[in-house]
Short mmCIF file of C-alpha atoms and ligand atoms in Angstrom, two decimals:
data_model
loop_
_atom_site.label_atom_id
_atom_site.label_comp_id
_atom_site.label_asym_id
_atom_site.label_seq_id
_atom_site.Cartn_x
_atom_site.Cartn_y
_atom_site.Cartn_z
CA MET H 1 -8.10 -16.99 -144.08
CA ASN H 2 -5.12 -14.90 -145.00
CA GLN H 3 -4.11 -11.47 -143.67
CA ILE H 4 -5.83 -9.44 -146.31
CA SER H 5 -9.26 -11.03 -145.99
CA LYS H 6 -8.92 -10.96 -142.26
CA PHE H 7 -8.28 -7.26 -142.36
CA PHE H 8 -11.33 -6.60 -144.36
CA THR H 9 -13.55 -9.03 -142.44
CA LEU H 10 -12.65 -7.13 -139.36
CA SER H 11 -12.84 -3.64 -140.81
CA SER H 12 -15.77 -3.86 -143.32
CA ALA H 13 -19.08 -2.48 -142.31
CA PRO H 14 -22.18 -4.76 -142.50
CA GLY H 15 -23.23 -5.20 -146.21
CA GLU H 16 -19.65 -4.64 -147.40
CA LEU H 17 -18.62 -8.32 -147.86
CA ASP H 18 -19.24 -10.48 -150.93
CA LEU H 19 -20.74 -13.76 -149.80
CA LEU H 20 -19.23 -15.89 -152.63
CA THR H 21 -15.58 -14.83 -152.27
CA GLY H 22 -15.53 -13.53 -148.71
CA LEU H 23 -13.88 -10.42 -150.12
CA PRO H 24 -14.97 -6.77 -149.56
CA ASN H 25 -17.46 -5.69 -152.23
CA ARG H 26 -18.13 -2.48 -154.28
CA GLN H 27 -19.57 -0.50 -151.28
CA ALA H 28 -16.27 -1.25 -149.41
CA PHE H 29 -14.30 -0.17 -152.42
CA ASN H 30 -16.07 3.14 -152.59
CA ARG H 31 -15.65 3.80 -148.83
CA ILE H 32 -12.04 2.61 -148.47
CA VAL H 33 -10.57 3.89 -151.70
CA GLY H 34 -12.69 6.97 -151.42
CA SER H 35 -10.88 7.80 -148.17
CA LEU H 36 -7.38 6.90 -149.60
CA LEU H 37 -8.08 9.45 -152.36
CA GLN H 38 -8.69 12.09 -149.85
CA GLU H 39 -5.36 11.49 -147.88
CA GLU H 40 -2.28 13.77 -148.49
CA HIS H 41 -0.11 12.15 -150.99
CA ASP H 42 2.82 14.50 -151.51
CA GLY H 43 2.93 13.70 -155.25
CA LYS H 44 3.36 9.91 -154.49
CA GLN H 45 1.41 7.53 -156.68
CA ARG H 46 -0.48 4.53 -155.68
CA ALA H 47 -1.53 1.66 -158.07
CA ALA H 48 -5.10 0.49 -158.75
CA LEU H 49 -5.76 -2.57 -160.97
CA LEU H 50 -8.93 -3.86 -162.45
CA ILE H 51 -8.82 -7.56 -163.15
CA ASP H 52 -11.60 -8.65 -165.47
CA ILE H 53 -12.11 -12.31 -166.14
CA ASP H 54 -12.27 -12.83 -169.89
CA ASN H 55 -14.60 -15.74 -170.51
CA LEU H 56 -16.87 -16.16 -167.48
CA LYS H 57 -19.96 -16.16 -169.73
CA MET H 58 -18.41 -19.03 -171.67
CA ILE H 59 -18.12 -21.03 -168.37
CA ASN H 60 -21.84 -20.07 -167.37
CA CYS H 61 -23.11 -20.99 -170.81
CA ASN H 62 -21.11 -24.26 -171.21
CA PHE H 63 -21.07 -25.65 -167.58
CA GLY H 64 -23.85 -23.70 -165.74
CA TYR H 65 -23.85 -20.96 -163.16
CA ASP H 66 -22.73 -23.18 -160.28
CA ALA H 67 -19.59 -23.90 -162.16
CA GLY H 68 -19.29 -20.12 -162.87
CA ASP H 69 -19.53 -19.45 -159.12
CA LEU H 70 -17.05 -22.11 -158.33
CA PHE H 71 -14.56 -20.58 -160.79
CA ILE H 72 -15.06 -17.04 -159.31
CA ALA H 73 -14.22 -18.50 -155.88
CA LEU H 74 -11.13 -20.31 -157.15
CA PHE H 75 -9.93 -17.19 -158.99
CA ALA H 76 -10.51 -15.03 -155.78
CA ASP H 77 -8.39 -17.61 -153.79
CA PHE H 78 -5.60 -17.22 -156.31
CA LEU H 79 -5.63 -13.49 -156.09
CA ILE H 80 -5.67 -13.53 -152.27
CA GLU H 81 -2.69 -15.98 -152.28
CA SER H 82 -0.78 -14.13 -154.89
CA LEU H 83 -1.19 -10.63 -153.78
CA GLY H 84 -0.73 -11.23 -150.08
CA ASP H 85 -1.12 -8.16 -147.87
CA ARG H 86 0.60 -5.70 -150.24
CA TYR H 87 -2.71 -4.81 -151.77
CA TYR H 88 -6.40 -4.29 -150.83
CA LEU H 89 -8.54 -6.62 -152.92
CA PHE H 90 -12.29 -6.19 -153.78
CA HIS H 91 -14.80 -8.25 -155.60
CA MET H 92 -16.86 -5.65 -157.55
CA ASN H 93 -19.26 -7.89 -159.54
CA SER H 94 -19.26 -11.35 -160.96
CA ASP H 95 -16.23 -11.07 -163.31
CA ALA H 96 -14.46 -7.82 -162.02
CA PHE H 97 -11.96 -7.57 -159.16
CA MET H 98 -10.24 -4.31 -157.95
CA VAL H 99 -6.77 -4.29 -156.50
CA VAL H 100 -5.44 -1.18 -154.86
CA SER H 101 -2.05 -0.60 -153.20
CA PRO H 102 -2.61 1.14 -149.84
CA HIS H 103 0.98 2.38 -149.93
CA THR H 104 3.16 3.67 -152.65
CA LEU H 105 4.78 0.74 -154.43
CA GLU H 106 7.77 0.68 -156.73
CA GLU H 107 6.56 0.36 -160.43
CA ASP H 108 8.86 -2.71 -160.86
CA ALA H 109 7.13 -4.49 -157.91
CA VAL H 110 3.71 -3.77 -159.48
CA THR H 111 4.92 -5.01 -162.94
CA THR H 112 6.22 -8.23 -161.43
CA ASP H 113 2.95 -8.86 -159.66
CA ILE H 114 1.11 -8.33 -163.02
CA ASP H 115 3.44 -10.73 -164.85
CA THR H 116 2.90 -13.42 -162.17
CA MET H 117 -0.81 -13.07 -162.49
CA LEU H 118 -0.82 -13.16 -166.33
CA ARG H 119 1.41 -16.15 -166.40
CA ARG H 120 -1.00 -18.00 -163.97
CA PHE H 121 -4.04 -17.11 -166.12
CA GLN H 122 -2.50 -19.14 -169.08
CA LEU H 123 -2.53 -22.31 -167.09
CA PRO H 124 -5.63 -24.48 -166.60
CA TRP H 125 -7.86 -24.16 -163.64
CA ASP H 126 -8.71 -27.38 -161.67
CA MET H 127 -12.51 -27.34 -161.33
CA GLY H 128 -12.77 -30.85 -159.63
CA CYS H 129 -14.16 -33.02 -162.42
CA GLU H 130 -13.09 -30.67 -165.27
CA SER H 131 -10.12 -28.58 -165.80
CA LEU H 132 -10.45 -25.49 -168.03
CA TYR H 133 -8.74 -22.52 -169.40
CA CYS H 134 -9.92 -18.91 -168.58
CA THR H 135 -7.86 -15.89 -168.75
CA ALA H 136 -8.31 -12.31 -167.45
CA SER H 137 -7.56 -8.82 -168.66
CA LEU H 138 -5.79 -6.29 -166.46
CA SER H 139 -5.72 -2.55 -166.42
CA LEU H 140 -3.38 -0.37 -164.27
CA VAL H 141 -4.01 3.19 -163.20
CA TYR H 142 -1.62 5.30 -161.11
CA PHE H 143 -3.48 7.60 -158.94
CA PRO H 144 -4.11 10.41 -157.91
CA SER H 145 -2.46 11.51 -161.28
CA PHE H 146 -4.96 9.58 -163.41
CA GLY H 147 -7.70 9.29 -160.89
CA LYS H 148 -8.40 12.27 -158.59
CA ASP H 149 -11.68 10.80 -157.44
CA LEU H 150 -13.57 7.57 -157.56
CA THR H 151 -15.40 8.48 -160.68
CA GLU H 152 -12.16 9.33 -162.65
CA LEU H 153 -10.22 6.36 -161.23
CA THR H 154 -12.88 3.74 -162.09
CA ALA H 155 -13.60 5.32 -165.53
CA ASN H 156 -9.93 5.18 -166.50
CA LEU H 157 -9.61 1.62 -165.16
CA TYR H 158 -12.40 0.60 -167.40
CA ILE H 159 -11.11 2.48 -170.43
CA ALA H 160 -7.59 0.73 -170.21
CA ASN H 161 -9.29 -2.58 -169.47
CA PHE H 162 -11.43 -2.21 -172.61
CA MET H 163 -8.12 -1.60 -174.63
CA ALA H 164 -6.65 -4.82 -173.06
CA LYS H 165 -9.71 -6.77 -174.21
CA GLN H 166 -9.64 -5.12 -177.74
CA GLY H 167 -5.96 -6.07 -177.83
CA GLY H 168 -6.80 -9.76 -177.56
CA LYS H 169 -7.43 -10.33 -173.79
CA ASN H 170 -5.04 -11.88 -171.22
CA LYS H 171 -3.11 -8.63 -171.38
CA ALA H 172 -2.21 -5.76 -169.09
CA VAL H 173 -2.70 -2.23 -170.24
CA MET H 174 -1.64 0.91 -168.33
CA TYR H 175 -3.87 3.88 -168.65
CA GLN H 176 -2.50 6.86 -170.52
CA GLN H 177 -4.05 10.25 -171.17
CA ASP H 178 -4.45 9.66 -174.99
CA MET H 179 -6.90 6.79 -174.28
CA GLN H 180 -9.76 9.30 -173.61
CA HIS H 181 -11.13 8.85 -177.07
CA VAL H 182 -12.07 5.29 -176.03
CA ALA H 183 -14.50 6.79 -173.46
CA GLN H 184 -16.95 7.73 -176.11
CA THR H 185 -16.92 4.10 -177.62
CA LEU H 186 -17.48 2.76 -174.16
CA LEU H 187 -20.24 5.15 -173.43
CA LYS H 188 -22.04 4.23 -176.68
CA ARG H 189 -21.67 0.51 -175.90
CA TYR H 190 -23.03 1.09 -172.39
CA GLN H 191 -26.06 2.95 -173.76
CA THR H 192 -26.71 0.25 -176.31
CA GLU H 193 -26.50 -2.54 -173.70
CA GLU H 194 -28.87 -0.48 -171.40
CA MET H 195 -31.24 -0.10 -174.29
CA LEU H 196 -31.21 -3.88 -175.00
CA ARG H 197 -31.70 -4.71 -171.34
CA ASP H 198 -34.65 -2.35 -171.02
CA ALA H 199 -36.19 -3.95 -174.23
CA VAL H 200 -35.69 -7.46 -172.90
CA LYS H 201 -37.32 -6.52 -169.53
CA GLU H 202 -40.35 -5.27 -171.51
CA SER H 203 -40.99 -8.50 -173.37
CA CYS H 204 -38.56 -7.71 -176.22
CA ARG H 205 -40.29 -4.37 -177.08
CA GLY H 206 -38.68 -2.68 -180.03
CA PHE H 207 -37.28 -5.88 -181.67
CA GLU H 208 -38.87 -6.58 -185.03
CA LEU H 209 -38.30 -9.23 -187.50
CA TYR H 210 -38.06 -8.60 -191.23
CA TYR H 211 -38.15 -11.43 -193.81
CA GLN H 212 -36.12 -11.71 -197.02
CA PRO H 213 -37.52 -14.17 -199.62
CA ILE H 214 -35.37 -17.03 -200.69
CA TYR H 215 -35.94 -18.08 -204.34
CA ARG H 216 -35.31 -21.31 -206.18
CA ALA H 217 -33.11 -20.19 -208.96
CA GLN H 218 -34.51 -22.49 -211.52
CA THR H 219 -38.17 -21.63 -211.06
CA ASN H 220 -37.99 -18.00 -209.83
CA LYS H 221 -40.40 -19.11 -207.00
CA ALA H 222 -39.98 -17.91 -203.45
CA GLU H 223 -39.88 -21.08 -201.24
CA GLY H 224 -38.88 -19.59 -197.91
CA ALA H 225 -37.49 -16.60 -196.07
CA GLU H 226 -34.58 -15.65 -193.81
CA ALA H 227 -35.72 -13.92 -190.57
CA LEU H 228 -33.57 -10.78 -190.04
CA LEU H 229 -33.66 -8.83 -186.71
CA ARG H 230 -34.11 -5.08 -186.48
CA PHE H 231 -34.44 -2.77 -183.43
CA ARG H 232 -36.85 0.16 -183.45
CA ARG H 233 -35.69 2.78 -180.99
CA ARG H 234 -38.27 4.91 -179.10
CA ASP H 235 -37.47 7.83 -181.41
CA GLY H 236 -38.39 5.66 -184.43
CA ILE H 237 -34.87 5.09 -185.83
CA VAL H 238 -34.41 1.55 -186.84
CA LEU H 239 -31.07 -0.17 -185.93
CA MET H 240 -29.54 -2.84 -188.07
CA PRO H 241 -28.35 -6.00 -186.35
CA ASP H 242 -24.64 -5.32 -186.99
CA SER H 243 -24.79 -2.52 -184.50
CA PHE H 244 -26.14 -4.64 -181.54
CA ILE H 245 -25.98 -8.42 -182.26
CA GLU H 246 -22.45 -8.87 -181.02
CA LEU H 247 -23.13 -7.04 -177.76
CA ALA H 248 -26.22 -9.11 -177.34
CA GLU H 249 -24.09 -12.13 -177.60
CA MET H 250 -21.34 -10.85 -175.21
CA THR H 251 -23.92 -9.95 -172.60
CA GLU H 252 -25.91 -13.18 -173.13
CA LEU H 253 -29.00 -10.96 -173.88
CA ILE H 254 -29.12 -12.92 -177.07
CA ILE H 255 -30.68 -15.79 -175.08
CA PRO H 256 -34.04 -14.10 -174.26
CA ILE H 257 -33.87 -12.16 -177.55
CA GLY H 258 -33.17 -15.45 -179.45
CA GLU H 259 -36.23 -17.02 -177.87
CA TYR H 260 -38.44 -14.11 -179.11
CA ILE H 261 -36.86 -14.35 -182.57
CA ILE H 262 -37.85 -18.13 -182.81
CA ARG H 263 -41.34 -17.36 -181.57
CA GLN H 264 -41.93 -14.62 -183.99
CA SER H 265 -40.38 -16.53 -186.93
CA ALA H 266 -42.52 -19.65 -186.09
CA ALA H 267 -45.69 -17.46 -186.08
CA PHE H 268 -44.73 -15.95 -189.48
CA CYS H 269 -44.05 -19.40 -191.00
CA LYS H 270 -47.48 -20.62 -189.72
CA SER H 271 -49.12 -17.54 -191.30
CA MET H 272 -47.45 -18.32 -194.72
CA LEU H 273 -48.43 -21.99 -194.55
CA ASP H 274 -51.92 -20.96 -193.81
CA ARG H 275 -52.07 -18.71 -196.80
CA GLY H 276 -51.36 -21.72 -199.03
CA PHE H 277 -47.57 -21.52 -199.35
CA ALA H 278 -47.09 -25.21 -198.89
CA ASP H 279 -43.66 -26.32 -197.63
CA PHE H 280 -42.69 -22.65 -196.98
CA PHE H 281 -39.67 -22.54 -194.69
CA VAL H 282 -38.20 -19.87 -192.46
CA SER H 283 -34.55 -19.79 -191.78
CA ILE H 284 -33.54 -18.40 -188.41
CA ASN H 285 -30.13 -17.00 -187.48
CA ILE H 286 -28.90 -18.66 -184.25
CA SER H 287 -25.83 -17.53 -182.25
CA PHE H 288 -23.46 -20.25 -180.97
CA CYS H 289 -24.18 -19.10 -177.37
CA GLN H 290 -27.81 -20.17 -177.71
CA LEU H 291 -26.83 -23.62 -179.11
CA GLN H 292 -24.61 -24.15 -176.10
CA LYS H 293 -27.37 -23.40 -173.60
CA PRO H 294 -28.83 -26.52 -171.89
CA GLY H 295 -32.39 -26.99 -172.93
CA PHE H 296 -32.16 -25.06 -176.25
CA VAL H 297 -33.36 -27.99 -178.46
CA LEU H 298 -36.41 -28.59 -176.36
CA MET H 299 -37.29 -24.94 -176.23
CA VAL H 300 -37.18 -24.82 -180.05
CA LEU H 301 -39.44 -27.91 -180.28
CA ASP H 302 -41.88 -26.63 -177.83
CA ILE H 303 -42.22 -23.32 -179.60
CA LEU H 304 -42.81 -24.95 -182.97
CA ARG H 305 -45.35 -27.38 -181.56
CA GLU H 306 -47.32 -24.49 -179.82
CA ALA H 307 -47.14 -22.56 -183.07
CA GLY H 308 -48.35 -25.53 -185.13
CA VAL H 309 -45.36 -25.46 -187.44
CA PRO H 310 -43.89 -28.78 -188.63
CA ASN H 311 -40.11 -29.04 -187.81
CA LYS H 312 -39.16 -29.63 -191.43
CA ASN H 313 -40.28 -26.08 -192.22
CA ILE H 314 -37.61 -24.51 -190.03
CA VAL H 315 -34.00 -23.96 -190.79
CA LEU H 316 -31.46 -22.78 -188.17
CA GLU H 317 -28.57 -20.88 -189.61
CA ILE H 318 -25.40 -21.00 -187.64
CA THR H 319 -22.44 -18.75 -188.01
CA GLU H 320 -19.38 -18.06 -185.88
CA ARG H 321 -17.69 -14.72 -185.25
CA ALA H 322 -15.11 -16.17 -182.87
CA ALA H 323 -13.32 -19.50 -182.38
CA ILE H 324 -15.78 -22.11 -181.00
CA SER H 325 -15.15 -23.14 -177.33
CA ASN H 326 -17.16 -26.32 -177.19
CA ILE H 327 -17.69 -27.96 -180.59
CA ASP H 328 -18.96 -31.21 -179.00
CA LEU H 329 -21.92 -29.51 -177.32
CA ILE H 330 -22.76 -27.64 -180.53
CA MET H 331 -22.45 -30.84 -182.65
CA ASN H 332 -24.81 -32.64 -180.21
CA SER H 333 -27.36 -29.89 -180.42
CA CYS H 334 -27.26 -29.84 -184.14
CA GLN H 335 -27.58 -33.55 -184.29
CA GLU H 336 -30.58 -33.58 -181.97
CA LEU H 337 -32.22 -30.81 -184.03
CA ARG H 338 -31.64 -32.79 -187.26
CA ASP H 339 -32.98 -35.93 -185.80
CA GLN H 340 -36.26 -33.97 -185.17
CA GLY H 341 -36.39 -32.85 -188.75
CA ILE H 342 -35.16 -29.20 -188.32
CA ARG H 343 -32.46 -28.36 -190.95
CA ILE H 344 -29.13 -26.79 -190.16
CA ALA H 345 -27.53 -24.19 -192.47
CA LEU H 346 -23.86 -23.10 -192.22
CA ASP H 347 -23.98 -19.41 -192.78
CA ASP H 348 -21.34 -17.15 -194.50
CA PHE H 349 -19.55 -20.22 -195.71
CA GLY H 350 -15.94 -19.74 -196.62
CA THR H 351 -15.51 -16.58 -194.44
CA GLY H 352 -13.82 -16.24 -191.07
CA TYR H 353 -14.31 -19.35 -188.86
CA SER H 354 -17.09 -20.72 -191.08
CA THR H 355 -14.77 -22.98 -193.04
CA LEU H 356 -14.32 -26.51 -194.33
CA SER H 357 -13.08 -27.81 -190.98
CA LEU H 358 -16.32 -26.51 -189.38
CA LEU H 359 -18.39 -28.29 -192.12
CA HIS H 360 -16.43 -31.40 -191.40
CA SER H 361 -17.31 -31.44 -187.65
CA LEU H 362 -20.93 -30.21 -187.98
CA PRO H 363 -23.85 -32.09 -189.29
CA VAL H 364 -25.49 -29.60 -191.80
CA ASP H 365 -28.03 -29.70 -194.52
CA ILE H 366 -27.38 -26.33 -196.23
CA ILE H 367 -24.53 -24.05 -196.98
CA LYS H 368 -24.97 -20.42 -197.53
CA ILE H 369 -22.43 -18.34 -199.51
CA ALA H 370 -22.39 -14.56 -200.31
CA TYR H 371 -22.14 -13.81 -204.00
CA SER H 372 -20.13 -10.67 -203.30
CA MET H 373 -17.49 -12.69 -201.43
CA ALA H 374 -17.73 -15.53 -204.06
CA SER H 375 -17.17 -13.66 -207.30
CA ASP H 376 -13.47 -13.82 -208.04
CA LEU H 377 -11.12 -11.24 -209.52
CA THR H 378 -11.73 -12.15 -213.11
CA ASN H 379 -15.45 -11.83 -212.54
CA THR H 380 -16.13 -15.47 -213.41
CA PRO H 381 -17.89 -17.22 -210.57
CA VAL H 382 -15.25 -19.99 -210.16
CA PHE H 383 -15.80 -20.10 -206.39
CA VAL H 384 -19.62 -20.30 -206.69
CA ARG H 385 -19.30 -23.05 -209.32
CA LEU H 386 -16.90 -25.01 -207.08
CA MET H 387 -19.25 -24.61 -204.10
CA SER H 388 -22.22 -25.86 -206.16
CA GLN H 389 -20.30 -28.95 -207.21
CA PHE H 390 -19.15 -29.42 -203.60
CA ALA H 391 -22.75 -29.05 -202.29
CA GLN H 392 -24.02 -31.49 -204.89
CA ALA H 393 -21.32 -34.08 -203.95
CA LEU H 394 -22.31 -33.88 -200.30
CA ASN H 395 -26.07 -33.67 -201.07
CA LEU H 396 -26.31 -30.31 -199.47
CA MET H 397 -28.74 -27.50 -200.50
CA LEU H 398 -26.73 -24.35 -201.60
CA VAL H 399 -28.05 -20.83 -201.04
CA VAL H 400 -26.33 -17.95 -202.79
CA GLU H 401 -26.84 -14.74 -200.89
CA GLY H 402 -26.22 -11.14 -201.91
CA VAL H 403 -27.34 -11.44 -205.55
CA GLU H 404 -28.02 -7.88 -206.66
CA GLU H 405 -27.72 -7.80 -210.46
CA GLY H 406 -29.31 -9.82 -213.32
CA GLU H 407 -25.86 -10.89 -214.52
CA GLN H 408 -25.17 -12.39 -211.12
CA LEU H 409 -28.50 -14.20 -211.15
CA ARG H 410 -27.82 -15.59 -214.58
CA ALA H 411 -24.42 -16.94 -213.59
CA VAL H 412 -26.05 -18.65 -210.47
CA LYS H 413 -28.91 -20.03 -212.58
CA ALA H 414 -26.34 -21.67 -214.86
CA LEU H 415 -25.09 -23.72 -211.92
CA GLY H 416 -28.28 -25.76 -211.75
CA ASN H 417 -30.17 -26.58 -208.60
CA CYS H 418 -29.60 -23.86 -206.00
CA TYR H 419 -31.37 -21.11 -204.06
CA VAL H 420 -30.89 -17.33 -204.28
CA GLN H 421 -31.47 -14.48 -201.90
CA GLY H 422 -30.66 -10.84 -202.52
CA TYR H 423 -31.58 -7.24 -203.43
CA TYR H 424 -32.16 -8.34 -207.03
CA TYR H 425 -35.36 -9.85 -205.77
CA HIS H 426 -36.09 -8.09 -202.47
CA PRO H 427 -34.37 -6.77 -199.36
CA ALA H 428 -35.77 -8.04 -195.96
CA LEU H 429 -39.40 -6.95 -195.62
CA PRO H 430 -41.70 -6.34 -192.68
CA ALA H 431 -43.90 -9.44 -192.04
CA GLY H 432 -46.93 -7.50 -193.10
CA ASP H 433 -45.53 -6.52 -196.45
CA PHE H 434 -44.11 -9.99 -197.23
CA ALA H 435 -47.23 -11.94 -198.11
CA ALA H 436 -48.71 -8.87 -199.96
CA ILE H 437 -45.66 -8.61 -202.23
CA MET H 438 -45.55 -12.30 -202.85
CA ASP H 439 -49.28 -12.14 -203.91
CA LYS H 440 -48.60 -9.05 -206.18
CA GLU H 441 -45.78 -10.81 -207.78
CA GLY H 442 -48.04 -13.70 -208.62
CA GLN H 443 -46.06 -16.12 -206.56
CA LYS H 444 -48.19 -19.19 -206.41
CA PRO H 445 -48.12 -21.52 -203.34
CA CYS H 446 -45.09 -23.65 -203.91
CA SER H 447 -43.90 -27.08 -203.17
CA ARG H 448 -40.26 -28.15 -202.90
CA GLU H 449 -40.51 -31.24 -205.07
P1 C2E G 1 -26.31 -12.72 -192.44
O1 C2E G 1 -27.08 -13.76 -191.73
O2 C2E G 1 -25.17 -13.04 -193.42
O3 C2E G 1 -27.52 -11.99 -193.25
C1 C2E G 1 -27.43 -11.45 -194.58
C2 C2E G 1 -27.25 -9.98 -194.53
O4 C2E G 1 -27.09 -9.57 -195.87
C3 C2E G 1 -28.54 -9.25 -194.07
O5 C2E G 1 -28.05 -8.08 -193.44
C4 C2E G 1 -29.25 -8.97 -195.39
O6 C2E G 1 -30.08 -7.85 -195.22
C5 C2E G 1 -28.04 -8.61 -196.28
N1 C2E G 1 -28.34 -8.78 -197.63
C6 C2E G 1 -29.35 -9.54 -198.22
N2 C2E G 1 -29.35 -9.43 -199.59
C7 C2E G 1 -28.37 -8.56 -199.93
C8 C2E G 1 -27.80 -7.99 -201.09
O7 C2E G 1 -28.24 -8.35 -202.22
N3 C2E G 1 -26.71 -7.24 -200.97
C9 C2E G 1 -26.22 -6.84 -199.86
N4 C2E G 1 -25.14 -6.03 -199.81
N5 C2E G 1 -26.65 -7.32 -198.62
C10 C2E G 1 -27.69 -8.16 -198.68
P2 C2E G 1 -28.67 -7.65 -191.97
O8 C2E G 1 -30.20 -7.86 -191.95
O9 C2E G 1 -28.23 -6.30 -191.71
O10 C2E G 1 -28.04 -8.75 -190.95
C11 C2E G 1 -26.56 -8.64 -190.78
C12 C2E G 1 -26.26 -9.86 -189.85
O11 C2E G 1 -26.77 -9.82 -188.60
C13 C2E G 1 -26.61 -11.24 -190.39
O12 C2E G 1 -25.82 -11.62 -191.38
C14 C2E G 1 -26.60 -12.06 -189.17
O13 C2E G 1 -25.31 -12.45 -188.99
C15 C2E G 1 -27.07 -11.07 -188.06
N6 C2E G 1 -28.43 -11.27 -187.75
C16 C2E G 1 -29.50 -10.81 -188.39
N7 C2E G 1 -30.57 -11.21 -187.76
C17 C2E G 1 -30.21 -11.99 -186.74
C18 C2E G 1 -30.91 -12.76 -185.82
O14 C2E G 1 -32.15 -12.82 -185.73
N8 C2E G 1 -30.20 -13.46 -184.87
C19 C2E G 1 -28.81 -13.46 -184.90
N9 C2E G 1 -28.16 -14.26 -184.03
N10 C2E G 1 -28.17 -12.76 -185.83
C20 C2E G 1 -28.80 -12.07 -186.68
CA1 CA G 2 -27.96 -15.59 -192.08
#
C-alpha cells in the first residue's frame, strides 16, 4: 500500500473507504475537501481533477461486471502509482475518481501529471486473459476561484468533464467561466435520466409503442409494421425517441426498456396474426448494446415462445450511432437469431456507420434506406435504383422508408419488388388504432407469397 492510501486508511472514518479500490469514497471527499475549502487560502489556488472512465459500460456489456470491477481496480492502482502523495485520491462511484491537491501546486506540475495520465490511457490495459483499450476524460478546476464550496466545485468539474466527453473523450478540459451554459444541458440530461430510471423501476410505466405499417409496393398491402417507441410524461406530453434513446443506451437503461419493447411488440404481432393478418411481421429496433448482452438471443426466443409468435414473424432492426466495439459478438448474436428464423434488418443503410463494410461483416436479410436520404440532387432516384439492384443481387429484401409523396411512391414502385414505409401511407400509430385503420382501408389478411 503506498503513502496516499495509507494516509486515508488511517484517517478515514468508518464507511469512508471504497471496498473495491481501497480508496476513500464520496463521503470522505465531502468531509476532507469540505474542510480544505474552509481553510484560509490567501488567494492561492488548489487543483481538483475529475477523472471519468470513458467506456466502462462497454467493458461491463462485453465482458461482464466482474471484468468491469477488475478494470476499475487496475485503473485505481495506476492512479495511486502515478499521482503518488502529491494528491488526495477518491473513488466517487464506479467510473469516476476525484483528485485534489492538498497544497498549492505549480500549474506546470499539474499539466505534466495530466499529460502523463492521458498518454497512459491510450495504451492497452492487461486484464489477464484479455488486454483492452479504455480511455478516460479529465476535467480540471482551480479552487476556490471556481469552486467556493463543494456544490460549486463538483458542478464545475462535471461541466468541464462533459465538455471533454463532447470533444471526443480521452481529453482534459479546464473549467472556464463561459462554460456555464453547459449547466442547463447537463441539468436537462440529468432530469431525463431520472425520468427514465423512475419509469424503468415502475415496470416501464410511460413507455408506449406505436406501429408504422410497412407496405409491399407492388400490391399496396400492409404486410408488417415497425415498432417505434414513445414516452408519455406524467403531464401527458409525448416524447419522441430521438430525445431519450441515446441517453438510454449510454446509461444501459435500454436493456430493461428493450426487453419491454420486445414483449409489447410480440403481443402486438400475436394480436395481428389472430385477426387474420397471416404472415404479419413486426420489425423491432434493437440497440447494439442489447445485442452484446449475454443471454439476449435466449431472452428474445423465450418472449416469442411465451407470446405464441413464430420466430419468422419477427424482424430485428439494427443500426449503429457509434463505432462498433465488438463486431464478433454482434455477428454471433445475429447468426444465432437467423438460425432460429428471426430476420435481421440493417437500418438507415448508407448513413453514418451503417455502411457496406458493416453489411459485409453482418449476416442480414433486409436493408432499409430512407427515401429522403436516397433521392439525389437531380431528383432521379439513382441511389434507390442502385440499392434495389444491389438488394436483388444479394437476395435481400429492400424497405424504402420516409416515402411522403405520390411521386416518390411511383418511383419506388418502378423498381419492382420492394417494401415501402412512410407518411404517404401512415405515420406510426397507437396499437389500438392500427388494426382499426387497416380494417377501414380494406386491407385484407395478407400472405407474403
Ligand atoms: P428509425 O428506425 O430510422 O425510424 C424511422 C423514423 O422515421 C421514425 O421516427 C418514423 O416515425 C420516421 N418516419 C417514418 N415515416 C416517415 C416519413 O415519411 N417522413 C419522415 N420525415 N419521417 C418518417 P421516430 O419514431 O421518431 O424514431 C426515430 C428513431 O428512434 C428511429 O429511427 C430509431 O433509431 C429510434 N427508435 C425508435 N424506436 C426505437 C426502439 O424501440 N428501440 C430503439 N433502440 N430505437 C428506437
Ligand atoms: Ca428503424
